mmCIF file of N, CA and C in Angstrom:
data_model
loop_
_atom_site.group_PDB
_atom_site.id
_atom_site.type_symbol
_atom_site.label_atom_id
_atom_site.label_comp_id
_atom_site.label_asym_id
_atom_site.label_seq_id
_atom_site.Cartn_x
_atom_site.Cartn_y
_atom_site.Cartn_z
ATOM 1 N N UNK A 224 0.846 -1.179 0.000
ATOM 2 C CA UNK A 224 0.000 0.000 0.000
ATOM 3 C C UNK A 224 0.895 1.247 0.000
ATOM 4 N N UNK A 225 0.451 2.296 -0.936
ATOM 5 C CA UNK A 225 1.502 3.051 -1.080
ATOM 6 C C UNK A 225 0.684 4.418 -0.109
ATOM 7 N N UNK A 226 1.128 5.262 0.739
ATOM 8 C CA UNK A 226 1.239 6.496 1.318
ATOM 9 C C UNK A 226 0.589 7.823 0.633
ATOM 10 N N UNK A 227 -0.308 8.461 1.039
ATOM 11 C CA UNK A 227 -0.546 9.755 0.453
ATOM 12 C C UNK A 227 -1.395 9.157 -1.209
ATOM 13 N N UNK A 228 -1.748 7.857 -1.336
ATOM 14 C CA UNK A 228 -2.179 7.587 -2.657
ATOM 15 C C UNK A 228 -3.990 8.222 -2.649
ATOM 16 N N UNK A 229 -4.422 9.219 -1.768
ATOM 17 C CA UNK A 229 -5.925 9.444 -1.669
ATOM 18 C C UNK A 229 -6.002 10.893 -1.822
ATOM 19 N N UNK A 230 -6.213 11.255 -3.300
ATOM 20 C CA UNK A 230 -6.246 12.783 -3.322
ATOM 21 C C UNK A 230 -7.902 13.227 -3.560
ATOM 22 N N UNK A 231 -7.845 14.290 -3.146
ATOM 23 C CA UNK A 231 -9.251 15.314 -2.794
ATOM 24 C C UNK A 231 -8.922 16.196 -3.153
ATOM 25 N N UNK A 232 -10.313 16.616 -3.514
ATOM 26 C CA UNK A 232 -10.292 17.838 -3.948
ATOM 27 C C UNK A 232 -11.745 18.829 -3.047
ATOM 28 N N UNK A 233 -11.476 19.991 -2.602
ATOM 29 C CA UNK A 233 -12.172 20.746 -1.761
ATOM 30 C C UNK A 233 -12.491 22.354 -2.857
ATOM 31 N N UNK A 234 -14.022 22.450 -2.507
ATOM 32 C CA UNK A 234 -14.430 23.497 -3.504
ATOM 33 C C UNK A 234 -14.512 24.496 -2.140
ATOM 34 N N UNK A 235 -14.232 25.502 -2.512
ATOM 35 C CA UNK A 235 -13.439 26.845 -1.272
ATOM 36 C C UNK A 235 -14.119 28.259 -1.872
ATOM 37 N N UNK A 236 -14.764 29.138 -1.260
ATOM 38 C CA UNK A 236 -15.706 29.953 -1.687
ATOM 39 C C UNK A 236 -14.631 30.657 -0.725
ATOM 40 N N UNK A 237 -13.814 32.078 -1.980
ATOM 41 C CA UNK A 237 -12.468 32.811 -1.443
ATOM 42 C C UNK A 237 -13.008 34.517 -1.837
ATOM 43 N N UNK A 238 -12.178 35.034 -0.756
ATOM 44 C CA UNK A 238 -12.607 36.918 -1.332
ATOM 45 C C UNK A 238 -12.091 37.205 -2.353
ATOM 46 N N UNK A 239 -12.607 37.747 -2.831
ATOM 47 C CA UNK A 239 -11.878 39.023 -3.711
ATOM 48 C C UNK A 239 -11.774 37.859 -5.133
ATOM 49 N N UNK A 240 -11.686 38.460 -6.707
ATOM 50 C CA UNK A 240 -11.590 37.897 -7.889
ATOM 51 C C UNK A 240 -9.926 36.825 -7.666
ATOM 52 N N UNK A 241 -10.184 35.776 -7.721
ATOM 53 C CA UNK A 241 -8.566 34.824 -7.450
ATOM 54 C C UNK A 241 -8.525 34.805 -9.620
ATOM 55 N N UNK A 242 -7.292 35.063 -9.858
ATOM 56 C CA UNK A 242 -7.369 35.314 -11.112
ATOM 57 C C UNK A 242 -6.617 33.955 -11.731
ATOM 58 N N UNK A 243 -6.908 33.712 -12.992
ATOM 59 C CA UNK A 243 -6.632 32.122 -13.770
ATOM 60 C C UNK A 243 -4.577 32.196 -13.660
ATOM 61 N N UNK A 244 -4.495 33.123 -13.787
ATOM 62 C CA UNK A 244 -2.820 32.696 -13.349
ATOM 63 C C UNK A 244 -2.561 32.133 -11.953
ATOM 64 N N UNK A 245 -3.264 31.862 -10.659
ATOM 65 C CA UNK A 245 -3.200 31.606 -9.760
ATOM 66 C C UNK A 245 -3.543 30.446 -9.475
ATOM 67 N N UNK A 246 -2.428 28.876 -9.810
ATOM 68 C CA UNK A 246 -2.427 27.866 -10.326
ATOM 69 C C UNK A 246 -1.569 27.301 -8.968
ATOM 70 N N UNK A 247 -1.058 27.380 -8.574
ATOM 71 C CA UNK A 247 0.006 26.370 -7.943
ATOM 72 C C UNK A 247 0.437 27.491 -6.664
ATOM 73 N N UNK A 248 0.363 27.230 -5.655
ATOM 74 C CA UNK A 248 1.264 28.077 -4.059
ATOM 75 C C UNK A 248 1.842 26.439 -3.669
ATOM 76 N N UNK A 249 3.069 27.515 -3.718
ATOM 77 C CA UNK A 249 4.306 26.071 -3.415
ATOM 78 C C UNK A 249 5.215 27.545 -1.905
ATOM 79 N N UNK A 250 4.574 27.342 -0.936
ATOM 80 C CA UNK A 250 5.329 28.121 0.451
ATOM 81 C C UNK A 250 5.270 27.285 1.563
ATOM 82 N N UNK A 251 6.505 27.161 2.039
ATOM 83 C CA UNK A 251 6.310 26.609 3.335
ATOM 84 C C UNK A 251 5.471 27.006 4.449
ATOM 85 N N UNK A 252 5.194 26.073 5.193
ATOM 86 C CA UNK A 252 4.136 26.259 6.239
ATOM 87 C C UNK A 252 4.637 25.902 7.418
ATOM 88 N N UNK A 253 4.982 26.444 8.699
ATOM 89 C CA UNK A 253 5.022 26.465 9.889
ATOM 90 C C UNK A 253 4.108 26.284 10.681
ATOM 91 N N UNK A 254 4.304 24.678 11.389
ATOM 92 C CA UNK A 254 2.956 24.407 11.723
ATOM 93 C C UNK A 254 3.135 23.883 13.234
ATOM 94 N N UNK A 255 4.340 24.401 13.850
ATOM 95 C CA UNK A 255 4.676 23.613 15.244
ATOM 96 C C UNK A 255 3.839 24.519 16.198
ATOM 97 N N UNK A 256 3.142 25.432 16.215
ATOM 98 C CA UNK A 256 2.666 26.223 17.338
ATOM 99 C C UNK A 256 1.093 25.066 17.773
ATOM 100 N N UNK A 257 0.490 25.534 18.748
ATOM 101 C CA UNK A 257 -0.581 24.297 18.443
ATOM 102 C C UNK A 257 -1.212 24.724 18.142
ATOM 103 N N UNK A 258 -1.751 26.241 18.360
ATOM 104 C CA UNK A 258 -3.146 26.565 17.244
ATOM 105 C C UNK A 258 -3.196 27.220 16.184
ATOM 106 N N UNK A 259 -2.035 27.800 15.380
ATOM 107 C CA UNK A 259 -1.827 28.538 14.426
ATOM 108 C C UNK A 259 -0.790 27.910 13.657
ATOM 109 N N UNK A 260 -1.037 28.444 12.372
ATOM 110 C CA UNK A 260 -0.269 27.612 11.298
ATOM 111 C C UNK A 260 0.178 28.898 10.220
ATOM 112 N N UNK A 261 1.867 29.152 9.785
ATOM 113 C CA UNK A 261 1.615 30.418 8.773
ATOM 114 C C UNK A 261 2.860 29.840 7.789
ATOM 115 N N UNK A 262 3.035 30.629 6.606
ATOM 116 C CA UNK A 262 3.903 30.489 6.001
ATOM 117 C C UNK A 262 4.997 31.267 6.509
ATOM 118 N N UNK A 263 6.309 30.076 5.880
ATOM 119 C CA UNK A 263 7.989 30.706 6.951
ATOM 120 C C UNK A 263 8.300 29.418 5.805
ATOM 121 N N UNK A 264 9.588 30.596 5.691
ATOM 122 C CA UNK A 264 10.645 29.560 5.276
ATOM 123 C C UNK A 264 11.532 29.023 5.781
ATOM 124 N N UNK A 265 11.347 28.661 7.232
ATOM 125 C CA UNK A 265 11.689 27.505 7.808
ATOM 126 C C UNK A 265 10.826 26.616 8.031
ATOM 127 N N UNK A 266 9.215 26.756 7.445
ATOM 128 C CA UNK A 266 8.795 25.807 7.629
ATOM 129 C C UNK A 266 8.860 24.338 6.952
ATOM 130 N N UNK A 267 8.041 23.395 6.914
ATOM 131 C CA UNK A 267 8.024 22.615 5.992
ATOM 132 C C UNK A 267 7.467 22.084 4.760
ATOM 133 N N UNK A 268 7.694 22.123 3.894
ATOM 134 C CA UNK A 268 6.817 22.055 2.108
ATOM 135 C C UNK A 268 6.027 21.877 2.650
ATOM 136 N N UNK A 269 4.836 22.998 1.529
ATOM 137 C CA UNK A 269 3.775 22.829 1.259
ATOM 138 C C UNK A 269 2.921 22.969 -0.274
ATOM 139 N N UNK A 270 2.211 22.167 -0.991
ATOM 140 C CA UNK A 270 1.626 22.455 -2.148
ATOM 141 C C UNK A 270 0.483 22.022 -2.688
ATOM 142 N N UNK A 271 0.152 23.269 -2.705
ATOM 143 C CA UNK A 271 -1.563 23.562 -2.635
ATOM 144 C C UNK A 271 -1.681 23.968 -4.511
ATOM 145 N N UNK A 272 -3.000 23.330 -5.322
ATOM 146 C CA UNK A 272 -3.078 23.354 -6.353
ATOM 147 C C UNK A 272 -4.366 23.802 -6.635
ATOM 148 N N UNK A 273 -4.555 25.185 -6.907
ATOM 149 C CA UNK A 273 -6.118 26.387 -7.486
ATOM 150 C C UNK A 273 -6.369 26.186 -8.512
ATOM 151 N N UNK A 274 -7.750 26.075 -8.422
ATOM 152 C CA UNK A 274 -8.101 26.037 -10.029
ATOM 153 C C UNK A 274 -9.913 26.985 -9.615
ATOM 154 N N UNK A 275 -9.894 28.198 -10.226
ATOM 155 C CA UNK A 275 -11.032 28.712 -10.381
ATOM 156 C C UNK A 275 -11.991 28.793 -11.007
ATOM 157 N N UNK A 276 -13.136 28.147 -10.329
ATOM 158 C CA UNK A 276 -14.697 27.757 -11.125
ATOM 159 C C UNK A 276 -15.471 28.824 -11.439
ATOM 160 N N UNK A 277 -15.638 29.878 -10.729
ATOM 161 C CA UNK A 277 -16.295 30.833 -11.437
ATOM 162 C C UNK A 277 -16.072 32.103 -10.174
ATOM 163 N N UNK A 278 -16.574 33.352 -10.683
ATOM 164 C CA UNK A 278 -16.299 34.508 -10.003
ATOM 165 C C UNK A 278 -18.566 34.982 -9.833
ATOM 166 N N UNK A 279 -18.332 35.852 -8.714
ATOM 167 C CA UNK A 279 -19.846 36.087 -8.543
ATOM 168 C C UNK A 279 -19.127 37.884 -7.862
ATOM 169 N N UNK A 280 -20.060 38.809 -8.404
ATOM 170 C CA UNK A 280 -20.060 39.792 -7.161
ATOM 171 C C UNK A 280 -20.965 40.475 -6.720
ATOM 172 N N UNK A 281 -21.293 41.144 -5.730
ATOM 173 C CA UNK A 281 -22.541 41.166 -4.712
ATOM 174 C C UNK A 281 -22.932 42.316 -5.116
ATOM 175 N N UNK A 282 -24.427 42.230 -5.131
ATOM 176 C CA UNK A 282 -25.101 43.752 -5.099
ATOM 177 C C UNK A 282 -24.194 45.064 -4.680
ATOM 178 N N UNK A 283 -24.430 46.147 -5.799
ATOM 179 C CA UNK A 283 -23.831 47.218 -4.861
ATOM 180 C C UNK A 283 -24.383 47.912 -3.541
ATOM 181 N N UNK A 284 -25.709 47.268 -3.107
ATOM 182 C CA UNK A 284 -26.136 47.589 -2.261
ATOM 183 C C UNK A 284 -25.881 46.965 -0.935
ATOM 184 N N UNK A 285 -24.592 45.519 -0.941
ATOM 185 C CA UNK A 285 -24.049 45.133 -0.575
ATOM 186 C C UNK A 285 -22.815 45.460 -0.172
ATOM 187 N N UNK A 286 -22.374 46.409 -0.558
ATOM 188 C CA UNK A 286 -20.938 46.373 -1.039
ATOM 189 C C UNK A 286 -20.168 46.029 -2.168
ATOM 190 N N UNK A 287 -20.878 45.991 -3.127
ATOM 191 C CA UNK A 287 -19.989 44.988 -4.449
ATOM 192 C C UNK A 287 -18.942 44.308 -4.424
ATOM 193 N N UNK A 288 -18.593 43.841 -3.365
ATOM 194 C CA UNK A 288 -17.467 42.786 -2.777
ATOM 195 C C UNK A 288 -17.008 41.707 -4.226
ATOM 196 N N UNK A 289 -15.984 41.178 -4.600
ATOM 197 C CA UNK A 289 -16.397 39.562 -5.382
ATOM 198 C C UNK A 289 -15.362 38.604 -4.555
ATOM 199 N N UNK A 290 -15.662 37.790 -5.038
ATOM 200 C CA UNK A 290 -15.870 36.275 -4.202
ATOM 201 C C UNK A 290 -15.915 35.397 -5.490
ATOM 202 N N UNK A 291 -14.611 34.602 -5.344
ATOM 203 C CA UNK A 291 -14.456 33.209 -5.908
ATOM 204 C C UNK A 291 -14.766 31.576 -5.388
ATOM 205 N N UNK A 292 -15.336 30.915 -6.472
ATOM 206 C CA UNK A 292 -15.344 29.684 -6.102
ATOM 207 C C UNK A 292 -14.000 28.665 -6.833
ATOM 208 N N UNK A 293 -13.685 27.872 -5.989
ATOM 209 C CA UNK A 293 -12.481 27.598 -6.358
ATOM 210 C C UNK A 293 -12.563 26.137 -5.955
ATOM 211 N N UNK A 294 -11.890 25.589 -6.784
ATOM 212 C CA UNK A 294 -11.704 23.792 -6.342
ATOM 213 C C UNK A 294 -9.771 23.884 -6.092
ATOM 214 N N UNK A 295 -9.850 23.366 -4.803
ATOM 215 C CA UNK A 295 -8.395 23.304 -4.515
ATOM 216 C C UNK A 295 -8.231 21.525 -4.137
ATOM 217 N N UNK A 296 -6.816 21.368 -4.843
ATOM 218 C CA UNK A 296 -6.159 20.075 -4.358
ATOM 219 C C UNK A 296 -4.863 20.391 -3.761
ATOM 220 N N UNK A 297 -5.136 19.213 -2.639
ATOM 221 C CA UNK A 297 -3.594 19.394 -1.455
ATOM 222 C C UNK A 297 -2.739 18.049 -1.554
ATOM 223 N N UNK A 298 -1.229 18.482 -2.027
ATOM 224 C CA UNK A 298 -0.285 17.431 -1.999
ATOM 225 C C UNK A 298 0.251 17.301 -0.891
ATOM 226 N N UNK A 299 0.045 17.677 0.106
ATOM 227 C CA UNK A 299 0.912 17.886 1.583
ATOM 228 C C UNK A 299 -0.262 18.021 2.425
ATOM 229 N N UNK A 300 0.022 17.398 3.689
ATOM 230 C CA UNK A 300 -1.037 17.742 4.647
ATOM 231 C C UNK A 300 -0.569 18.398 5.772
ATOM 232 N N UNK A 301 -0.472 19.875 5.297
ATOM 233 C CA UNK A 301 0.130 20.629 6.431
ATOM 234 C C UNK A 301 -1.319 21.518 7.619
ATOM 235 N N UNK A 302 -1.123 21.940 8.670
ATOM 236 C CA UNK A 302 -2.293 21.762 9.327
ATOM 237 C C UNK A 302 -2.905 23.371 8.746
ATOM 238 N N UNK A 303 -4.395 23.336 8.609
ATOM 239 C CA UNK A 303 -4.924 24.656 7.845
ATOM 240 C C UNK A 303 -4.211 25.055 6.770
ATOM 241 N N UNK A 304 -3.704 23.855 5.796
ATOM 242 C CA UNK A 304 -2.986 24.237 4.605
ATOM 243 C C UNK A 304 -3.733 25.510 3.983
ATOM 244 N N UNK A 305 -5.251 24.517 3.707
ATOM 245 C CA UNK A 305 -6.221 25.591 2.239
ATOM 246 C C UNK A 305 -6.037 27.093 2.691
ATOM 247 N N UNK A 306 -6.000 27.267 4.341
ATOM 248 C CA UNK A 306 -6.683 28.616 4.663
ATOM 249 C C UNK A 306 -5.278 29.393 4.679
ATOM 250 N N UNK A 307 -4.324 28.675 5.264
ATOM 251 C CA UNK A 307 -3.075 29.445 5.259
ATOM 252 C C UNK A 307 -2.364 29.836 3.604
ATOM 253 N N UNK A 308 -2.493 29.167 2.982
ATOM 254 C CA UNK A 308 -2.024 29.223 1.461
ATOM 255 C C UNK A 308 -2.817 30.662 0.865
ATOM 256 N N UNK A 309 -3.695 30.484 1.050
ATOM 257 C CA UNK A 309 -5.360 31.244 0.413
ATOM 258 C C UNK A 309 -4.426 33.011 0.666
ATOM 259 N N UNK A 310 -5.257 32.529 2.355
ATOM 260 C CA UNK A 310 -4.783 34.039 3.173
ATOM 261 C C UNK A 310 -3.300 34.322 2.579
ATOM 262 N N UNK A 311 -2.366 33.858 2.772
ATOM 263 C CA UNK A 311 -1.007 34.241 1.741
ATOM 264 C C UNK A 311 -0.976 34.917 0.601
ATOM 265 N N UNK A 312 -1.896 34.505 -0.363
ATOM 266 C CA UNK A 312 -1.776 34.847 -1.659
ATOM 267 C C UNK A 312 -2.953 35.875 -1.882
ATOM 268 N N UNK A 313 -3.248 36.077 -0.584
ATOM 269 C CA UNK A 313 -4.580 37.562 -0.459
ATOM 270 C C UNK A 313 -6.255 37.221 -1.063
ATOM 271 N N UNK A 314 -6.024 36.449 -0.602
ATOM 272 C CA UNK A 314 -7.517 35.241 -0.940
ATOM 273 C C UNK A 314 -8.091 34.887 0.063
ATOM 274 N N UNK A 315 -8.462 35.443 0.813
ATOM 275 C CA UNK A 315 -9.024 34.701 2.209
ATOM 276 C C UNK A 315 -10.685 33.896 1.988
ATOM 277 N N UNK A 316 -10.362 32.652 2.810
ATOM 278 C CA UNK A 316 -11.222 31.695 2.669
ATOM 279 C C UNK A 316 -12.910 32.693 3.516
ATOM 280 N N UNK A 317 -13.836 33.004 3.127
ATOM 281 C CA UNK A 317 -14.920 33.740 3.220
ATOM 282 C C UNK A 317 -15.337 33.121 4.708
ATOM 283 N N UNK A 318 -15.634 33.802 5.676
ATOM 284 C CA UNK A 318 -15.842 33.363 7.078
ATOM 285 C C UNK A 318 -15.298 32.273 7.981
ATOM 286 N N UNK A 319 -14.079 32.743 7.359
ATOM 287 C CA UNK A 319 -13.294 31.765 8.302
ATOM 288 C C UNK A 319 -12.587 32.410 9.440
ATOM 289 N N UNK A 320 -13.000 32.481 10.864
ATOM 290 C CA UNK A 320 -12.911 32.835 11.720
ATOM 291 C C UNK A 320 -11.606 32.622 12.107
ATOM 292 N N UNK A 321 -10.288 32.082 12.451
ATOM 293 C CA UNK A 321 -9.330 31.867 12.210
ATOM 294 C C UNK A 321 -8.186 32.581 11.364
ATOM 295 N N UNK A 322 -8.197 33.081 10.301
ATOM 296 C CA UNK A 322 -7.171 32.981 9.369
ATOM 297 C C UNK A 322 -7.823 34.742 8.764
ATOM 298 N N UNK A 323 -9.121 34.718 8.649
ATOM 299 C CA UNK A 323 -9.660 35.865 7.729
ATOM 300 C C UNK A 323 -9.479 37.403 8.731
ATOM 301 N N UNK A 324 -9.683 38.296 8.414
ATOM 302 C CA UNK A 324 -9.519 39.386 8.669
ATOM 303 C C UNK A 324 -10.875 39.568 9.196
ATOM 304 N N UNK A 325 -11.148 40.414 10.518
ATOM 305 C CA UNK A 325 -12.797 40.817 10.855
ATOM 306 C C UNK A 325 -13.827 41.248 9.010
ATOM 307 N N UNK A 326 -13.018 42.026 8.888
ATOM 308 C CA UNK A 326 -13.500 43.027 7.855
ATOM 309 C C UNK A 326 -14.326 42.014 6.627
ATOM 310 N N UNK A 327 -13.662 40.759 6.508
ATOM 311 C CA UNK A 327 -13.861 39.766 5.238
ATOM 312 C C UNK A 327 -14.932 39.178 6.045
ATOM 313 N N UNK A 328 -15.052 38.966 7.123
ATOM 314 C CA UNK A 328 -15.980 37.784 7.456
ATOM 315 C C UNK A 328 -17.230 38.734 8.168
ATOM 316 N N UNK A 329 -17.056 40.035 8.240
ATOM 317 C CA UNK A 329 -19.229 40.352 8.413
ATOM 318 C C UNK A 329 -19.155 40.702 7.058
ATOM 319 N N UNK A 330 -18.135 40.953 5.858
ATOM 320 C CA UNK A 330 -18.756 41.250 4.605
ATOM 321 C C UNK A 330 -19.411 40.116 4.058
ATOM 322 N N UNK A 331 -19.579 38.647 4.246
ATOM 323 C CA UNK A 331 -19.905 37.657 3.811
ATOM 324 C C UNK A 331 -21.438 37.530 4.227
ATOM 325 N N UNK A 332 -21.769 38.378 4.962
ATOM 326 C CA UNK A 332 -23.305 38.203 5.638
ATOM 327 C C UNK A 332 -24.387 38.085 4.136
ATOM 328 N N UNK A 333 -25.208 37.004 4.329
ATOM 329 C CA UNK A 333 -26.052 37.157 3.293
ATOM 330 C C UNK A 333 -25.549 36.193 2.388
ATOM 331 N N UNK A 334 -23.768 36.442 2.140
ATOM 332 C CA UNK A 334 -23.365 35.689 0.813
ATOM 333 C C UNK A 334 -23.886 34.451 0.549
ATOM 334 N N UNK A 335 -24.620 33.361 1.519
ATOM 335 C CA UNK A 335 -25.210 32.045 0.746
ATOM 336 C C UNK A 335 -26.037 32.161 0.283
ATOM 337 N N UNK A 336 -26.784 33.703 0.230
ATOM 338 C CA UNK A 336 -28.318 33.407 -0.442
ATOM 339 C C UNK A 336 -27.708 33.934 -2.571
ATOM 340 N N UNK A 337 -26.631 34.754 -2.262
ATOM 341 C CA UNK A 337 -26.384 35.047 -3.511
ATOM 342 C C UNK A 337 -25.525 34.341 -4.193
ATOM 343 N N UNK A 338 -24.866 33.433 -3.440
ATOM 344 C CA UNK A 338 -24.032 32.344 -4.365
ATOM 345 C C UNK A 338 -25.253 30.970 -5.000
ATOM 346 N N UNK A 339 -26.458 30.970 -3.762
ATOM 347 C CA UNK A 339 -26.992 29.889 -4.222
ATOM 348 C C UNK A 339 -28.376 30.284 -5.723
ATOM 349 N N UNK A 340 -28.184 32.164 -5.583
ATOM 350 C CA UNK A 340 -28.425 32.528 -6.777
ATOM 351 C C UNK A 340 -28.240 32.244 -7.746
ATOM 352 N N UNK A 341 -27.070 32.223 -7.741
ATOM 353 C CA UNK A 341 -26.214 32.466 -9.156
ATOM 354 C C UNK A 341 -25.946 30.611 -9.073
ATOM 355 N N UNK A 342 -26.137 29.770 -8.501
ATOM 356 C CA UNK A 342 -25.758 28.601 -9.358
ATOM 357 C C UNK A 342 -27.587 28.261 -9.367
ATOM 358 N N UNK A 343 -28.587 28.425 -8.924
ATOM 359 C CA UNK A 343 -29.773 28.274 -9.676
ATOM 360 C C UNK A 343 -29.720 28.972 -11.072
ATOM 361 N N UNK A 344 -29.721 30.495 -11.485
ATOM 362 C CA UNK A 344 -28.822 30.854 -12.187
ATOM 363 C C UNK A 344 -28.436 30.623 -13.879
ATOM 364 N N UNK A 345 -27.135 29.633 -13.029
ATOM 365 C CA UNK A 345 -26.317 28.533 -14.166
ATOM 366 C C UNK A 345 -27.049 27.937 -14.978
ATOM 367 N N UNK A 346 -27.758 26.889 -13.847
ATOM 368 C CA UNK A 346 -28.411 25.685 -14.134
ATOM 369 C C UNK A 346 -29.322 26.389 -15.915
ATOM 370 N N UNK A 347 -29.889 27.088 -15.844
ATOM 371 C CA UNK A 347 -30.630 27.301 -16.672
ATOM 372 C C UNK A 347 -30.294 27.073 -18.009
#
């Protein structure tokens, strides 16, 4: 039986437009503290693989915020890889209490009724 042979893939609803060049975060991750995890280059490999499904942005009566949906795959299982990678590359994972900035996570208020808009939407 070979090690690490079970890959996943996780669909990640991120702030702000994540743009199609934003393919691969290869940064180490420092993960010895016990509740926090960040990138350092003393930490140890990490590589996280983006691929963006579509972009949505919110009423201007909202804020016109945008917000990506994104399917990410992880070659490393470093601890809060998705969120630490994300937040790095100025992508923060949308209400994630942990890792996101206050400011990103009450702007998300509402956001499931307009993401589940826009993929009724699609469907059509």
């Amino acid at each position: 039986m070979h090690t690490y042979s079970i890959e996943r893939e996780y669909a990640v609803l991120l702030h702000h437009f994540v743009p199609d060049s934003l393919r691969d975060i290869n940064a180490p991750i420092q993960d010895f503290l016990p509740n926090r995890s960040f990138v350092d280059v003393a930490g140890r490999p990490a590589e996280t693989h983006v691929k963006a499904v579509f972009h949505v942005r919110r009423p201007r009566h909202w804020g016109g915020q945008g917000f990506s949906l994104v399917c990410i795959a992880i070659h490393t299982g470093r601890r809060h890889q998705i969120r630490v990678h994300t937040q790095w590359e100025g992508h923060p994972t949308v209400t994630d209490e942990k890792y996101s900035h206050r400011k990103v996570r009450v702007s998300a208020f509402g956001l499931e009724q307009d993401v589940s808009k826009l993929l009724r939407e699609c469907r059509r």
